[in-house]
mmCIF file of C-alpha atoms in Angstrom:
data_model
loop_
_atom_site.group_PDB
_atom_site.id
_atom_site.type_symbol
_atom_site.label_atom_id
_atom_site.label_comp_id
_atom_site.label_asym_id
_atom_site.label_seq_id
_atom_site.Cartn_x
_atom_site.Cartn_y
_atom_site.Cartn_z
ATOM 1 C CA MET A 1005 13.263 -33.853 5.288
ATOM 2 C CA HIS A 1006 11.088 -31.582 2.717
ATOM 3 C CA GLN A 1007 13.329 -29.149 1.270
ATOM 4 C CA THR A 1008 11.032 -27.869 -1.508
ATOM 5 C CA LEU A 1009 7.303 -29.302 -2.015
ATOM 6 C CA ILE A 1010 4.761 -31.285 -0.026
ATOM 7 C CA SER A 1011 1.262 -32.564 -0.520
ATOM 8 C CA ALA A 1012 -1.725 -32.445 1.821
ATOM 9 C CA ALA A 1013 -1.431 -36.761 2.912
ATOM 10 C CA ASP A 1014 1.654 -36.015 3.372
ATOM 11 C CA LEU A 1015 1.331 -32.944 5.348
ATOM 12 C CA ALA A 1016 -1.760 -33.981 6.999
ATOM 13 C CA ALA A 1017 -0.199 -37.645 8.318
ATOM 14 C CA HIS A 1018 2.965 -35.368 10.046
ATOM 15 C CA ILE A 1019 0.055 -32.663 11.036
ATOM 16 C CA ASP A 1020 0.475 -33.492 14.672
ATOM 17 C CA ASP A 1021 3.454 -33.920 14.698
ATOM 18 C CA PRO A 1022 5.921 -31.944 17.729
ATOM 19 C CA ALA A 1023 8.658 -31.977 15.371
ATOM 20 C CA TRP A 1024 6.972 -30.220 12.185
ATOM 21 C CA VAL A 1025 5.988 -26.484 12.143
ATOM 22 C CA VAL A 1026 3.079 -25.399 10.090
ATOM 23 C CA VAL A 1027 3.177 -21.264 9.764
ATOM 24 C CA ASP A 1028 0.076 -20.023 7.223
ATOM 25 C CA CYS A 1029 2.045 -16.516 5.725
ATOM 26 C CA ARG A 1030 -1.710 -15.745 3.185
ATOM 27 C CA HIS A 1031 -1.955 -12.284 1.968
ATOM 28 C CA ASP A 1032 -3.042 -9.402 0.305
ATOM 29 C CA LEU A 1033 -1.145 -6.512 -1.052
ATOM 30 C CA MET A 1034 -3.803 -4.189 -1.656
ATOM 31 C CA ASN A 1035 -5.352 -5.616 1.899
ATOM 32 C CA LEU A 1036 -2.625 -5.498 4.095
ATOM 33 C CA ASP A 1037 -5.077 -6.936 7.180
ATOM 34 C CA ALA A 1038 -6.632 -9.873 5.926
ATOM 35 C CA GLY A 1039 -4.537 -12.680 6.116
ATOM 36 C CA ARG A 1040 -4.317 -12.274 9.467
ATOM 37 C CA GLY A 1041 -8.184 -11.751 9.586
ATOM 38 C CA ALA A 1042 -8.964 -15.603 6.608
ATOM 39 C CA TYR A 1043 -6.235 -16.867 9.197
ATOM 40 C CA ALA A 1044 -8.849 -15.985 12.542
ATOM 41 C CA SER A 1045 -11.825 -17.596 10.668
ATOM 42 C CA GLY A 1046 -9.470 -21.124 9.979
ATOM 43 C CA HIS A 1047 -6.500 -21.934 9.810
ATOM 44 C CA LEU A 1048 -4.612 -25.892 10.076
ATOM 45 C CA PRO A 1049 -4.810 -27.670 12.934
ATOM 46 C CA GLY A 1050 -1.381 -25.945 15.024
ATOM 47 C CA ALA A 1051 -0.469 -23.452 12.088
ATOM 48 C CA VAL A 1052 0.897 -20.364 13.433
ATOM 49 C CA PHE A 1053 0.638 -16.500 10.968
ATOM 50 C CA ALA A 1054 3.996 -15.365 9.773
ATOM 51 C CA ASP A 1055 3.217 -11.709 8.816
ATOM 52 C CA ILE A 1056 4.949 -10.374 5.283
ATOM 53 C CA GLU A 1057 4.834 -6.748 5.849
ATOM 54 C CA THR A 1058 6.077 -6.858 10.244
ATOM 55 C CA VAL A 1059 7.558 -10.288 10.112
ATOM 56 C CA LEU A 1060 8.698 -11.546 6.225
ATOM 57 C CA SER A 1061 10.132 -7.912 5.436
ATOM 58 C CA GLY A 1062 12.065 -4.999 6.815
ATOM 59 C CA ALA A 1063 12.334 -1.284 7.870
ATOM 60 C CA LYS A 1064 11.379 -0.559 3.552
ATOM 61 C CA ASN A 1065 14.258 2.553 4.212
ATOM 62 C CA GLY A 1066 17.778 1.942 5.125
ATOM 63 C CA ALA A 1067 19.592 3.852 7.265
ATOM 64 C CA ASP A 1068 21.221 6.570 5.022
ATOM 65 C CA GLY A 1069 16.991 7.111 4.478
ATOM 66 C CA VAL A 1070 17.597 4.660 0.703
ATOM 67 C CA PHE A 1071 14.847 3.523 0.171
ATOM 68 C CA LEU A 1072 14.630 -0.113 0.039
ATOM 69 C CA GLY A 1073 11.584 -1.478 -1.616
ATOM 70 C CA ARG A 1074 8.322 -2.725 -0.465
ATOM 71 C CA HIS A 1075 9.015 -5.919 1.486
ATOM 72 C CA PRO A 1076 13.209 -5.112 2.342
ATOM 73 C CA LEU A 1077 14.862 -8.926 3.531
ATOM 74 C CA PRO A 1078 14.576 -9.293 6.510
ATOM 75 C CA ASP A 1079 17.496 -8.744 10.131
ATOM 76 C CA ARG A 1080 18.652 -12.042 9.875
ATOM 77 C CA GLU A 1081 18.963 -12.394 14.009
ATOM 78 C CA VAL A 1082 15.032 -9.755 14.051
ATOM 79 C CA LEU A 1083 13.709 -13.087 11.564
ATOM 80 C CA ALA A 1084 15.350 -15.639 13.354
ATOM 81 C CA GLU A 1085 13.660 -14.730 17.010
ATOM 82 C CA ALA A 1086 9.700 -14.582 14.978
ATOM 83 C CA LEU A 1087 11.052 -17.899 14.169
ATOM 84 C CA ARG A 1088 11.457 -19.002 17.652
ATOM 85 C CA ASP A 1089 8.848 -17.376 18.296
ATOM 86 C CA PHE A 1090 6.880 -19.955 16.068
ATOM 87 C CA GLY A 1091 8.570 -22.475 17.931
ATOM 88 C CA ILE A 1092 10.963 -23.713 15.385
ATOM 89 C CA ASP A 1093 14.776 -25.743 15.814
ATOM 90 C CA ASP A 1094 17.650 -26.450 13.618
ATOM 91 C CA THR A 1095 15.460 -29.898 13.402
ATOM 92 C CA THR A 1096 11.653 -28.444 12.952
ATOM 93 C CA GLN A 1097 10.335 -29.851 9.787
ATOM 94 C CA VAL A 1098 8.728 -26.318 8.398
ATOM 95 C CA VAL A 1099 6.300 -26.068 5.706
ATOM 96 C CA ALA A 1100 4.398 -22.867 4.649
ATOM 97 C CA TYR A 1101 1.407 -22.631 2.946
ATOM 98 C CA ASP A 1102 -1.031 -19.467 1.457
ATOM 99 C CA ALA A 1103 -4.008 -19.391 -0.608
ATOM 100 C CA HIS A 1104 -2.268 -17.957 -3.621
ATOM 101 C CA GLY A 1105 -0.291 -20.986 -5.421
ATOM 102 C CA GLY A 1106 2.315 -20.508 -3.097
ATOM 103 C CA MET A 1107 3.260 -16.900 -4.025
ATOM 104 C CA PHE A 1108 3.190 -15.752 -0.502
ATOM 105 C CA ALA A 1109 4.822 -18.813 1.068
ATOM 106 C CA ALA A 1110 7.668 -19.650 -1.619
ATOM 107 C CA ARG A 1111 9.251 -16.035 0.445
ATOM 108 C CA LEU A 1112 9.233 -17.596 3.982
ATOM 109 C CA TRP A 1113 10.266 -21.057 1.727
ATOM 110 C CA TRP A 1114 13.400 -19.353 1.221
ATOM 111 C CA LEU A 1115 13.750 -16.760 3.684
ATOM 112 C CA LEU A 1116 15.030 -20.500 5.794
ATOM 113 C CA ARG A 1117 17.057 -21.919 3.269
ATOM 114 C CA TRP A 1118 18.622 -18.194 3.708
ATOM 115 C CA LEU A 1119 19.163 -18.562 7.567
ATOM 116 C CA GLY A 1120 21.172 -21.858 6.865
ATOM 117 C CA HIS A 1121 17.637 -24.393 7.483
ATOM 118 C CA GLU A 1122 17.249 -27.279 5.567
ATOM 119 C CA ALA A 1123 13.815 -28.651 5.840
ATOM 120 C CA VAL A 1124 11.569 -26.020 4.899
ATOM 121 C CA ALA A 1125 8.947 -26.910 1.755
ATOM 122 C CA VAL A 1126 5.702 -25.078 0.575
ATOM 123 C CA LEU A 1127 2.266 -26.722 0.840
ATOM 124 C CA ASP A 1128 1.519 -28.220 -3.235
ATOM 125 C CA GLY A 1129 -1.621 -26.075 -3.421
ATOM 126 C CA GLY A 1130 -1.789 -24.734 -1.157
ATOM 127 C CA LEU A 1131 -5.638 -24.670 1.451
ATOM 128 C CA ALA A 1132 -7.417 -25.733 -1.118
ATOM 129 C CA ALA A 1133 -5.327 -28.562 -1.110
ATOM 130 C CA TRP A 1134 -5.967 -29.146 2.203
ATOM 131 C CA GLU A 1135 -9.769 -28.387 1.971
ATOM 132 C CA ALA A 1136 -10.050 -30.510 -1.664
ATOM 133 C CA ALA A 1137 -8.076 -33.350 0.356
ATOM 134 C CA GLY A 1138 -11.028 -33.423 3.429
ATOM 135 C CA GLN A 1139 -8.871 -32.118 5.642
ATOM 136 C CA PRO A 1140 -9.631 -30.322 8.332
ATOM 137 C CA LEU A 1141 -9.375 -26.088 9.709
ATOM 138 C CA THR A 1142 -9.134 -24.485 13.017
ATOM 139 C CA THR A 1143 -10.035 -21.540 14.870
ATOM 140 C CA GLU A 1144 -7.778 -22.772 17.777
ATOM 141 C CA VAL A 1145 -4.540 -21.245 18.528
ATOM 142 C CA ARG A 1146 -1.327 -22.950 20.128
ATOM 143 C CA THR A 1147 0.549 -22.574 22.070
ATOM 144 C CA ARG A 1148 4.198 -23.328 20.979
ATOM 145 C CA PRO A 1149 7.077 -23.676 23.257
ATOM 146 C CA ARG A 1150 10.363 -21.499 21.898
ATOM 147 C CA GLY A 1151 12.343 -22.945 19.492
ATOM 148 C CA ALA A 1152 15.966 -22.387 19.653
ATOM 149 C CA LEU A 1153 16.493 -21.611 15.350
ATOM 150 C CA SER A 1154 20.125 -21.101 14.625
ATOM 151 C CA VAL A 1155 21.579 -18.308 11.998
ATOM 152 C CA ARG A 1156 23.907 -20.362 10.319
ATOM 153 C CA ALA A 1157 25.508 -19.351 5.829
ATOM 154 C CA PRO A 1158 23.084 -19.000 3.625
ATOM 155 C CA PHE A 1159 22.329 -21.843 1.031
ATOM 156 C CA VAL A 1160 20.764 -19.444 -1.898
ATOM 157 C CA PRO A 1161 22.676 -16.353 -3.626
ATOM 158 C CA THR A 1162 21.249 -12.862 -3.200
ATOM 159 C CA VAL A 1163 21.950 -9.014 -5.637
ATOM 160 C CA THR A 1164 22.255 -5.767 -4.228
ATOM 161 C CA VAL A 1165 20.770 -3.305 -6.711
ATOM 162 C CA LEU A 1166 24.885 -1.619 -7.566
ATOM 163 C CA GLU A 1167 25.043 -5.774 -8.905
ATOM 164 C CA VAL A 1168 22.373 -4.985 -11.334
ATOM 165 C CA LEU A 1169 22.978 -2.051 -12.196
ATOM 166 C CA ASP A 1170 26.184 -3.270 -13.156
ATOM 167 C CA ASN A 1171 25.397 -6.386 -15.011
ATOM 168 C CA LEU A 1172 23.177 -3.667 -17.689
ATOM 169 C CA GLU A 1173 26.187 -3.431 -18.662
ATOM 170 C CA SER A 1174 28.573 -6.353 -18.602
ATOM 171 C CA GLY A 1175 25.094 -8.345 -19.979
ATOM 172 C CA LYS A 1176 26.691 -10.823 -17.702
ATOM 173 C CA ARG A 1177 23.319 -12.568 -16.258
ATOM 174 C CA ILE A 1178 20.219 -12.755 -16.442
ATOM 175 C CA VAL A 1179 17.598 -10.682 -15.373
ATOM 176 C CA ILE A 1180 13.667 -13.062 -14.900
ATOM 177 C CA ASP A 1181 10.915 -11.115 -13.874
ATOM 178 C CA ALA A 1182 8.559 -13.098 -12.790
ATOM 179 C CA ARG A 1183 5.028 -10.335 -12.214
ATOM 180 C CA ALA A 1184 2.571 -10.022 -15.064
ATOM 181 C CA ALA A 1185 2.891 -9.392 -18.292
ATOM 182 C CA ASP A 1186 1.246 -6.547 -18.422
ATOM 183 C CA ARG A 1187 3.124 -4.584 -15.261
ATOM 184 C CA TYR A 1188 6.632 -6.013 -16.839
ATOM 185 C CA ARG A 1189 5.102 -4.183 -20.273
ATOM 186 C CA GLY A 1190 4.634 -0.604 -18.230
ATOM 187 C CA GLU A 1191 0.834 -1.568 -18.218
ATOM 188 C CA ASN A 1192 -2.001 -1.242 -15.138
ATOM 189 C CA GLU A 1193 0.552 -1.295 -12.548
ATOM 190 C CA THR A 1194 -1.156 0.117 -9.235
ATOM 191 C CA ILE A 1195 1.615 -0.952 -6.745
ATOM 192 C CA ASP A 1196 4.340 0.734 -7.793
ATOM 193 C CA PRO A 1197 5.086 4.448 -8.681
ATOM 194 C CA VAL A 1198 7.667 3.600 -11.990
ATOM 195 C CA GLY A 1199 5.585 1.460 -15.398
ATOM 196 C CA GLY A 1200 7.935 -1.221 -16.850
ATOM 197 C CA HIS A 1201 10.988 -3.069 -15.991
ATOM 198 C CA ILE A 1202 14.736 -3.448 -15.915
ATOM 199 C CA PRO A 1203 16.569 -3.220 -19.391
ATOM 200 C CA GLY A 1204 17.694 -6.151 -20.310
ATOM 201 C CA ALA A 1205 14.821 -8.403 -17.698
ATOM 202 C CA LYS A 1206 13.211 -11.475 -19.172
ATOM 203 C CA ASN A 1207 9.537 -12.308 -18.441
ATOM 204 C CA ARG A 1208 8.018 -15.335 -16.527
ATOM 205 C CA PHE A 1209 4.897 -15.031 -14.318
ATOM 206 C CA PHE A 1210 5.342 -16.967 -11.599
ATOM 207 C CA LYS A 1211 1.890 -18.148 -11.978
ATOM 208 C CA ASP A 1212 3.069 -20.357 -15.208
ATOM 209 C CA ASN A 1213 5.050 -21.774 -12.216
ATOM 210 C CA LEU A 1214 1.827 -24.413 -12.380
ATOM 211 C CA GLY A 1215 -0.928 -26.384 -13.521
ATOM 212 C CA PRO A 1216 -4.757 -25.605 -14.267
ATOM 213 C CA ASP A 1217 -5.139 -27.844 -10.505
ATOM 214 C CA GLY A 1218 -3.681 -24.603 -8.877
ATOM 215 C CA ARG A 1219 -0.457 -27.251 -7.991
ATOM 216 C CA PHE A 1220 3.627 -27.098 -9.084
ATOM 217 C CA LYS A 1221 3.846 -28.343 -12.922
ATOM 218 C CA ASP A 1222 6.428 -31.794 -13.133
ATOM 219 C CA ALA A 1223 9.776 -30.858 -12.603
ATOM 220 C CA ALA A 1224 10.401 -31.826 -16.619
ATOM 221 C CA GLN A 1225 8.185 -29.802 -17.677
ATOM 222 C CA LEU A 1226 8.972 -26.823 -14.889
ATOM 223 C CA ARG A 1227 12.879 -27.472 -16.574
ATOM 224 C CA GLU A 1228 11.930 -27.502 -19.756
ATOM 225 C CA GLU A 1229 10.067 -23.814 -20.146
ATOM 226 C CA PHE A 1230 12.974 -22.439 -18.417
ATOM 227 C CA SER A 1231 15.688 -23.574 -20.164
ATOM 228 C CA VAL A 1232 14.257 -21.108 -22.367
ATOM 229 C CA LEU A 1233 15.487 -18.486 -21.265
ATOM 230 C CA ILE A 1234 18.388 -20.191 -18.580
ATOM 231 C CA ASP A 1235 21.183 -20.789 -19.953
ATOM 232 C CA ASP A 1236 22.890 -21.518 -16.343
ATOM 233 C CA PRO A 1237 21.182 -21.264 -13.221
ATOM 234 C CA ALA A 1238 23.424 -19.740 -11.702
ATOM 235 C CA ALA A 1239 23.451 -16.893 -13.720
ATOM 236 C CA ALA A 1240 20.245 -15.567 -13.756
ATOM 237 C CA ILE A 1241 18.939 -13.415 -11.202
ATOM 238 C CA MET A 1242 15.247 -13.328 -10.279
ATOM 239 C CA GLN A 1243 13.511 -11.003 -9.556
ATOM 240 C CA CYS A 1244 9.886 -9.039 -8.656
ATOM 241 C CA GLY A 1245 7.960 -5.998 -8.206
ATOM 242 C CA SER A 1246 9.187 -6.258 -4.777
ATOM 243 C CA GLY A 1247 11.205 -9.073 -4.358
ATOM 244 C CA VAL A 1248 8.123 -11.554 -3.019
ATOM 245 C CA THR A 1249 6.616 -13.821 -6.012
ATOM 246 C CA ALA A 1250 10.514 -14.342 -7.282
ATOM 247 C CA CYS A 1251 11.140 -16.899 -4.452
ATOM 248 C CA HIS A 1252 8.206 -18.537 -6.639
ATOM 249 C CA ASN A 1253 10.045 -18.578 -9.521
ATOM 250 C CA LEU A 1254 12.825 -20.030 -7.274
ATOM 251 C CA LEU A 1255 10.469 -22.606 -5.935
ATOM 252 C CA ALA A 1256 10.076 -24.178 -8.463
ATOM 253 C CA LEU A 1257 13.665 -23.422 -10.874
ATOM 254 C CA GLU A 1258 14.527 -25.698 -7.464
ATOM 255 C CA VAL A 1259 11.688 -28.274 -8.202
ATOM 256 C CA ALA A 1260 13.482 -28.790 -11.685
ATOM 257 C CA GLY A 1261 16.238 -29.558 -11.032
ATOM 258 C CA LEU A 1262 18.211 -26.220 -10.970
ATOM 259 C CA PRO A 1263 19.698 -24.569 -8.250
ATOM 260 C CA GLY A 1264 21.594 -21.914 -7.970
ATOM 261 C CA ALA A 1265 19.585 -18.713 -8.700
ATOM 262 C CA ALA A 1266 20.262 -15.635 -6.687
ATOM 263 C CA LEU A 1267 17.556 -12.974 -5.389
ATOM 264 C CA TYR A 1268 16.730 -9.362 -6.392
ATOM 265 C CA PRO A 1269 15.345 -9.254 -2.992
ATOM 266 C CA GLY A 1270 14.535 -5.202 -3.557
ATOM 267 C CA SER A 1271 13.382 -5.464 -6.944
ATOM 268 C CA TRP A 1272 11.689 -2.577 -8.567
ATOM 269 C CA SER A 1273 10.233 -1.151 -6.784
ATOM 270 C CA GLU A 1274 13.964 -0.298 -4.998
ATOM 271 C CA TRP A 1275 14.578 0.050 -8.640
ATOM 272 C CA VAL A 1276 12.198 2.759 -9.307
ATOM 273 C CA GLY A 1277 13.407 4.820 -6.262
ATOM 274 C CA ASP A 1278 16.328 5.920 -7.669
ATOM 275 C CA PRO A 1279 14.918 7.826 -10.634
ATOM 276 C CA ALA A 1280 18.490 7.774 -12.882
ATOM 277 C CA ARG A 1281 17.916 3.878 -12.264
ATOM 278 C CA PRO A 1282 17.292 3.090 -17.278
ATOM 279 C CA VAL A 1283 13.230 2.244 -16.998
ATOM 280 C CA ALA A 1284 12.795 -0.431 -20.215
ATOM 281 C CA LYS A 1285 8.606 -1.012 -21.915
ATOM 282 C CA GLY A 1286 7.346 -3.675 -24.252
ATOM 283 C CA ALA A 1287 7.335 -6.631 -24.522
ATOM 284 C CA ALA A 1288 11.422 -8.019 -24.442
#
């Protein structure tokens, strides 16, 4: 069972295994049709496509009209239904990939663990690693038998905006922001209406989890780097712009052998939806 990362070589050995499902998670935050277009142009053999906006996220507004962020968590049963359509069962080995160093694939990895599914991994190095290994792409779209994925107790914790607010006073937990340093400081914000960060949050850009080859750094290096920020993973909260790239930091923590951190799903986009919530700018 692969539960964090998988190499292109190991995936290639199972690419036609009916007990494995490969999911293409390519996406572009500024061009919402780009991922589906890239999938149509060429994808890993047998791969299905999961859209970040419509499958791996839920409605942006709650029943009371409150803004929940740009990529709120989907309803667990609705998500499971979509994943059953991909052919995923309780025993399926799922492999998620993208062309962005795991930026979007990690979202599916985390969501499946949120549904209580253990056998899910991210293709280390993504599409580039697959092609560098001389492996093929295809435009063929295969049909798969419908799966019977169960919704079980989550393996991963979450926190609400109210818990993050309460933490401003207690300071019992460390908040880690996965966005680029300039956006964290409140500079060059082009996605959300307000720039800055949650007061007290520290910055760990998700791309710092990767080496020059686009693959994840080894466990020892990741552990050393995160230990500068985090004493106890169980007391850590991961956030980003909208709850997507925070999952990359959560994956890196698992690779490092530091499990237990929580995701703040609404992240910065939800936080600034209420002007009464405080905003900090500049370096920590």
